[in-house]
Amino acid sequence: MPQIVVLPHATLCPDGAVIDAPSGRSVCDVLLEHDIEIEHACEKSCACTTCHVVVREGFQSLGDPEEKEEDLLDRAWGLEATSRLSCQAVVGDADLVIEIPKYTINQVSENH
């Protein structure tokens, strides 16, 4: 079974994590199921960028993003060539190393 290595994030996962990730599940769902409370303001419907992650290893194992995801990623904070929306990135057969960006573009969280 592939694993997702989550690099340390000051708030969501201070010590980082190594998670068994069944193929065919979205990265977002796997994180949430393991108590890593990544934002997903649109309830995983590919309508925002709050679940943006940067895939540091294993990017090629993910399916190609659809045009809607690519358009949304253009608005993400800290966009990189290996950025994906975790609600749309489906685990394949390879291990992944992901980084959750420090910030998201989410008016609700910015006002807390």
Backbone as a chain_set.jsonl record, in Angstrom:
{"seq": "MPQIVVLPHATLCPDGAVIDAPSGRSVCDVLLEHDIEIEHACEKSCACTTCHVVVREGFQSLGDPEEKEEDLLDRAWGLEATSRLSCQAVVGDADLVIEIPKYTINQVSENH", "coords": {"N": [[0.859, -1.18, 0.0], [0.595, 2.198, -0.864], [2.242, 5.04, 0.671], [1.645, 8.193, 2.277], [3.731, 10.756, 2.972], [3.68, 13.337, 5.123], [4.985, 16.446, 5.312], [6.273, 18.383, 8.068], [3.961, 20.738, 9.393], [3.278, 23.751, 10.869], [0.802, 24.166, 12.231], [-1.193, 22.237, 11.433], [0.035, 19.73, 11.406], [2.377, 19.316, 13.245], [4.576, 17.567, 13.766], [4.894, 16.229, 11.421], [3.937, 13.381, 9.383], [3.451, 9.904, 8.607], [1.527, 8.063, 6.541], [-0.49, 5.29, 5.737], [-1.912, 4.902, 2.608], [-4.622, 4.108, 0.799], [-4.755, 3.161, -2.615], [-6.575, 5.019, -5.045], [-7.991, 6.7, -3.394], [-8.653, 10.114, -2.484], [-6.098, 12.507, -1.758], [-6.841, 14.445, 0.092], [-9.025, 13.214, 1.465], [-7.668, 11.062, 2.681], [-5.895, 12.44, 4.391], [-7.716, 13.772, 6.099], [-8.995, 11.566, 7.265], [-7.022, 10.718, 8.918], [-6.807, 12.524, 10.926], [-5.588, 14.933, 10.18], [-6.334, 18.004, 9.74], [-6.832, 19.371, 7.139], [-7.785, 22.268, 5.349], [-10.888, 22.534, 3.597], [-12.835, 24.174, 2.198], [-14.828, 24.17, 0.23], [-16.027, 21.791, 0.525], [-14.766, 19.683, -0.808], [-15.363, 19.859, -3.546], [-14.005, 20.836, -5.709], [-13.961, 23.661, -5.982], [-12.573, 25.664, -4.767], [-9.431, 26.745, -3.31], [-8.453, 25.893, -0.913], [-7.523, 23.413, -0.044], [-5.076, 23.046, -1.128], [-1.995, 21.487, -1.889], [1.553, 20.874, -2.044], [3.241, 18.66, -3.982], [5.982, 16.976, -3.203], [7.353, 14.626, -3.763], [6.626, 11.949, -5.949], [4.82, 13.035, -7.703], [4.375, 12.435, -10.432], [2.942, 10.101, -10.294], [0.343, 10.711, -9.855], [-2.841, 11.225, -11.371], [-3.46, 13.251, -14.296], [-4.29, 16.685, -13.771], [-7.582, 18.075, -14.119], [-8.913, 20.653, -16.269], [-10.427, 22.521, -14.788], [-9.376, 22.256, -12.185], [-6.727, 23.113, -12.677], [-7.218, 25.781, -13.388], [-8.198, 26.8, -10.957], [-5.967, 26.394, -9.319], [-4.284, 28.39, -10.197], [-4.92, 30.493, -8.591], [-4.041, 29.876, -6.099], [-2.246, 30.273, -3.006], [1.245, 30.393, -2.911], [1.796, 28.798, -5.154], [3.248, 26.131, -6.965], [5.112, 24.23, -9.426], [4.455, 21.603, -8.931], [2.067, 21.656, -7.588], [-1.126, 20.684, -6.323], [-4.681, 20.303, -5.941], [-5.735, 18.843, -3.082], [-8.133, 17.516, -2.862], [-8.651, 16.63, -5.361], [-6.479, 15.19, -6.195], [-5.634, 11.959, -6.656], [-4.567, 9.101, -4.994], [-2.145, 6.99, -6.341], [-0.135, 4.257, -7.247], [2.294, 4.815, -6.122], [4.429, 6.047, -3.483], [3.883, 9.179, -1.806], [5.182, 12.402, -1.1], [4.194, 15.128, 0.618], [3.648, 18.636, 1.03], [1.958, 20.859, 3.039], [0.933, 24.019, 2.338], [1.846, 27.047, 4.086], [-0.069, 29.054, 4.184], [-3.519, 29.683, 3.232], [-5.9, 30.782, 0.819], [-8.459, 31.937, 2.177], [-11.139, 33.462, 3.243], [-12.663, 33.084, 5.588], [-10.944, 31.776, 7.463], [-8.981, 33.722, 7.62], [-10.161, 35.695, 9.085], [-10.218, 34.896, 11.709]], "CA": [[0.0, 0.0, 0.0], [1.391, 3.432, -0.883], [2.207, 5.896, 1.854], [1.772, 9.641, 2.134], [4.564, 11.4, 3.98], [3.282, 14.733, 5.268], [6.056, 17.222, 5.933], [5.751, 19.147, 9.207], [3.207, 21.987, 9.209], [3.234, 24.312, 12.226], [-0.513, 24.073, 12.859], [-1.985, 21.053, 11.103], [0.773, 18.477, 11.596], [3.684, 19.832, 13.672], [5.638, 16.567, 13.716], [4.821, 15.484, 10.179], [3.225, 12.106, 9.524], [3.558, 8.888, 7.561], [0.183, 7.491, 6.538], [-0.842, 4.331, 4.697], [-2.923, 5.553, 1.773], [-5.13, 3.196, -0.23], [-4.874, 3.661, -3.99], [-7.937, 5.368, -5.436], [-8.549, 7.689, -2.456], [-8.063, 11.443, -2.647], [-5.15, 12.895, -0.721], [-7.615, 15.165, 1.101], [-9.75, 12.247, 2.286], [-6.706, 10.312, 3.5], [-5.431, 13.327, 5.462], [-8.809, 13.98, 7.048], [-9.223, 10.308, 7.987], [-5.921, 10.54, 9.878], [-6.847, 13.677, 11.832], [-4.866, 16.102, 9.684], [-7.516, 18.799, 9.383], [-6.586, 20.277, 6.02], [-8.993, 23.013, 4.986], [-11.607, 22.109, 2.387], [-13.986, 25.061, 2.331], [-15.891, 23.858, -0.738], [-16.441, 20.4, 0.794], [-14.095, 18.787, -1.767], [-16.07, 19.894, -4.827], [-13.141, 21.503, -6.699], [-14.475, 25.016, -6.183], [-11.74, 26.623, -4.037], [-8.025, 26.312, -3.265], [-8.034, 25.752, 0.488], [-6.879, 22.11, 0.197], [-3.863, 23.03, -1.953], [-0.763, 20.889, -1.374], [2.668, 20.768, -2.981], [3.706, 17.275, -4.001], [7.448, 17.016, -3.285], [7.787, 13.379, -4.397], [5.526, 11.112, -6.416], [3.875, 13.832, -8.497], [4.063, 11.772, -11.701], [2.03, 8.977, -10.073], [-1.018, 11.24, -9.784], [-3.453, 11.49, -12.667], [-3.382, 14.639, -14.744], [-5.395, 17.525, -13.286], [-8.517, 18.579, -15.118], [-8.768, 22.086, -16.525], [-11.013, 23.277, -13.678], [-8.387, 22.277, -11.106], [-5.619, 23.971, -13.092], [-7.667, 27.172, -13.299], [-8.248, 27.169, -9.543], [-4.608, 26.443, -8.772], [-3.689, 29.687, -10.538], [-5.258, 31.435, -7.517], [-3.547, 29.344, -4.819], [-1.082, 30.902, -2.397], [2.436, 29.553, -2.939], [1.692, 27.854, -6.267], [4.479, 25.586, -7.517], [4.873, 23.351, -10.583], [3.904, 20.328, -8.468], [0.892, 21.92, -6.756], [-2.39, 20.022, -6.636], [-5.747, 20.376, -4.952], [-5.718, 17.498, -2.49], [-9.433, 16.863, -3.072], [-8.669, 16.112, -6.726], [-5.308, 14.332, -6.382], [-5.983, 10.601, -6.249], [-3.395, 8.278, -4.729], [-1.914, 5.895, -7.284], [0.621, 3.134, -6.701], [3.579, 5.275, -5.584], [4.436, 6.872, -2.273], [3.859, 10.621, -2.023], [5.649, 13.31, -0.054], [3.458, 16.37, 0.385], [3.793, 19.783, 1.932], [0.772, 21.706, 3.129], [1.426, 25.392, 2.41], [1.641, 27.78, 5.332], [-1.272, 29.882, 4.091], [-4.524, 29.426, 2.204], [-6.731, 31.946, 0.513], [-9.762, 31.573, 2.744], [-11.6, 34.613, 4.027], [-13.141, 32.673, 6.903], [-9.822, 31.545, 8.37], [-8.239, 34.953, 7.779], [-10.847, 36.571, 10.027], [-10.201, 34.348, 13.068]], "C": [[0.902, 1.239, 0.0], [1.261, 4.195, 0.437], [2.237, 7.349, 1.423], [2.623, 10.11, 3.297], [4.161, 12.866, 3.985], [4.42, 15.455, 5.976], [5.474, 18.061, 7.064], [5.09, 20.465, 8.784], [2.935, 22.515, 10.611], [1.903, 24.099, 12.936], [-1.182, 22.714, 12.656], [-1.292, 19.732, 11.427], [2.203, 18.809, 12.025], [4.841, 18.836, 13.563], [5.728, 15.845, 12.376], [4.099, 14.168, 10.424], [3.577, 11.192, 8.356], [2.274, 8.074, 7.641], [0.076, 6.452, 5.427], [-2.029, 4.894, 3.928], [-3.401, 4.598, 0.693], [-5.19, 3.858, -1.603], [-6.345, 3.951, -4.282], [-8.617, 6.363, -4.516], [-7.915, 9.042, -2.727], [-7.113, 11.724, -1.486], [-5.888, 13.59, 0.417], [-8.34, 14.193, 2.03], [-8.808, 11.47, 3.207], [-6.216, 11.177, 4.661], [-6.509, 13.493, 6.523], [-9.081, 12.729, 7.884], [-8.148, 10.024, 9.034], [-5.725, 11.799, 10.734], [-5.905, 14.817, 11.457], [-5.923, 16.976, 9.032], [-7.21, 19.853, 8.32], [-7.898, 20.988, 5.673], [-9.584, 22.441, 3.693], [-12.945, 22.855, 2.369], [-15.127, 24.73, 1.379], [-16.396, 22.433, -0.586], [-15.973, 19.44, -0.294], [-14.782, 18.739, -3.131], [-15.284, 20.592, -5.937], [-13.674, 22.894, -7.042], [-13.678, 26.071, -5.425], [-10.299, 26.116, -4.056], [-7.554, 26.003, -1.851], [-7.356, 24.423, 0.799], [-5.609, 21.945, -0.635], [-2.7, 22.382, -1.206], [0.3, 20.952, -2.465], [3.195, 19.349, -2.864], [5.217, 17.305, -4.237], [8.035, 15.758, -3.907], [6.541, 12.601, -4.802], [4.524, 11.825, -7.305], [3.435, 13.102, -9.765], [3.077, 10.617, -11.529], [0.569, 9.414, -9.99], [-1.562, 11.42, -11.196], [-3.32, 12.959, -13.025], [-4.552, 15.442, -14.178], [-6.313, 17.928, -14.439], [-8.371, 20.093, -15.213], [-9.313, 22.939, -15.374], [-10.036, 23.366, -12.51], [-7.222, 23.199, -11.458], [-5.991, 25.446, -12.996], [-7.706, 27.645, -11.856], [-6.852, 27.295, -8.951], [-3.913, 27.76, -9.089], [-3.922, 30.721, -9.447], [-4.663, 31.027, -6.161], [-2.328, 30.115, -4.329], [0.086, 29.923, -2.48], [2.432, 28.505, -4.041], [3.083, 27.431, -6.747], [4.122, 24.648, -8.667], [4.236, 22.028, -10.173], [2.753, 20.538, -7.484], [-0.303, 21.127, -7.255], [-3.416, 20.393, -5.579], [-5.876, 18.977, -4.382], [-7.048, 16.776, -2.66], [-9.526, 16.227, -4.455], [-7.511, 15.16, -7.019], [-5.607, 12.953, -5.808], [-4.711, 9.769, -6.132], [-3.329, 7.156, -5.759], [-1.173, 4.764, -6.588], [1.927, 3.547, -6.04], [3.389, 6.061, -4.294], [4.447, 8.346, -2.674], [4.505, 11.321, -0.837], [4.97, 14.635, -0.353], [3.786, 17.407, 1.442], [2.49, 20.568, 1.881], [1.273, 23.145, 3.267], [1.042, 26.091, 3.72], [0.328, 28.551, 5.337], [-2.241, 29.314, 3.061], [-5.248, 30.736, 1.938], [-8.143, 31.577, 0.938], [-10.192, 32.697, 3.666], [-12.033, 34.225, 5.42], [-11.983, 32.502, 7.859], [-9.02, 32.812, 8.59], [-8.87, 35.869, 8.82], [-10.858, 36.041, 11.456], [-9.03, 34.879, 13.84]], "O": [[1.857, 1.316, 0.773], [0.31, 4.016, 1.198], [2.769, 7.7, 0.37], [2.283, 9.893, 4.46], [4.285, 13.555, 2.973], [4.775, 15.115, 7.104], [4.296, 18.416, 7.021], [5.6, 21.194, 7.933], [2.41, 21.787, 11.453], [1.89, 23.871, 14.146], [-1.679, 22.114, 13.609], [-1.955, 18.73, 11.692], [3.141, 18.605, 11.255], [5.973, 19.237, 13.293], [6.55, 14.944, 12.213], [3.696, 13.877, 11.551], [3.947, 11.645, 7.274], [1.968, 7.472, 8.67], [0.503, 6.703, 4.3], [-3.026, 5.31, 4.519], [-2.654, 4.305, -0.241], [-5.634, 5.0, -1.723], [-7.238, 3.232, -3.832], [-9.715, 6.829, -4.821], [-6.763, 9.113, -3.155], [-7.31, 11.235, -0.374], [-5.589, 13.347, 1.586], [-8.274, 14.337, 3.251], [-9.12, 11.249, 4.377], [-6.13, 10.701, 5.793], [-6.234, 13.368, 7.717], [-9.365, 12.828, 9.078], [-8.338, 9.193, 9.923], [-4.622, 12.088, 11.199], [-5.473, 15.578, 12.322], [-6.353, 16.716, 7.908], [-7.312, 21.055, 8.563], [-8.973, 20.389, 5.702], [-8.868, 21.939, 2.827], [-14.017, 22.265, 2.502], [-16.286, 24.99, 1.701], [-17.104, 21.921, -1.453], [-16.685, 18.505, -0.661], [-14.784, 17.702, -3.794], [-15.842, 20.903, -6.989], [-13.818, 23.258, -8.209], [-14.05, 27.245, -5.428], [-9.993, 25.15, -4.755], [-6.352, 25.865, -1.625], [-6.672, 24.316, 1.817], [-5.125, 20.829, -0.821], [-2.45, 22.688, -0.04], [-0.011, 21.068, -3.65], [3.551, 18.894, -1.777], [5.675, 17.62, -5.336], [9.103, 15.813, -4.516], [5.535, 12.596, -4.092], [3.477, 11.263, -7.626], [2.261, 13.144, -10.132], [2.445, 10.194, -12.497], [-0.336, 8.582, -10.05], [-0.808, 11.737, -12.116], [-3.094, 13.804, -12.159], [-5.675, 14.943, -14.112], [-5.874, 18.098, -15.577], [-7.777, 20.728, -14.341], [-8.723, 23.962, -15.027], [-9.882, 24.429, -11.91], [-6.78, 23.983, -10.619], [-5.179, 26.268, -12.573], [-7.294, 28.767, -11.559], [-6.589, 28.206, -8.166], [-3.046, 28.201, -8.334], [-3.206, 31.72, -9.377], [-4.779, 31.77, -5.186], [-1.491, 30.553, -5.119], [-0.069, 28.747, -2.152], [3.01, 27.432, -3.873], [3.976, 28.262, -6.912], [2.952, 24.312, -8.855], [3.551, 21.397, -10.978], [2.498, 19.68, -6.639], [-0.471, 20.923, -8.457], [-3.063, 20.755, -4.457], [-6.103, 18.023, -5.126], [-7.09, 15.547, -2.607], [-10.385, 15.379, -4.692], [-7.562, 14.405, -7.99], [-5.811, 12.808, -4.602], [-3.887, 9.735, -7.046], [-4.316, 6.467, -6.016], [-1.531, 4.36, -5.482], [2.606, 2.705, -5.451], [2.338, 6.654, -4.049], [4.951, 8.712, -3.736], [4.38, 10.869, 0.301], [5.139, 15.201, -1.433], [4.147, 17.092, 2.576], [1.988, 20.896, 0.806], [1.975, 23.454, 4.23], [0.045, 25.754, 4.359], [-0.314, 28.685, 6.379], [-1.857, 28.577, 2.153], [-5.203, 31.669, 2.74], [-8.913, 30.99, 0.178], [-9.648, 32.851, 4.759], [-11.788, 34.978, 6.363], [-12.026, 33.031, 8.969], [-8.424, 32.973, 9.655], [-8.19, 36.729, 9.381], [-11.448, 36.669, 12.335], [-8.85, 34.529, 15.006]]}, "num_chains": 1, "name": "protein.A"}
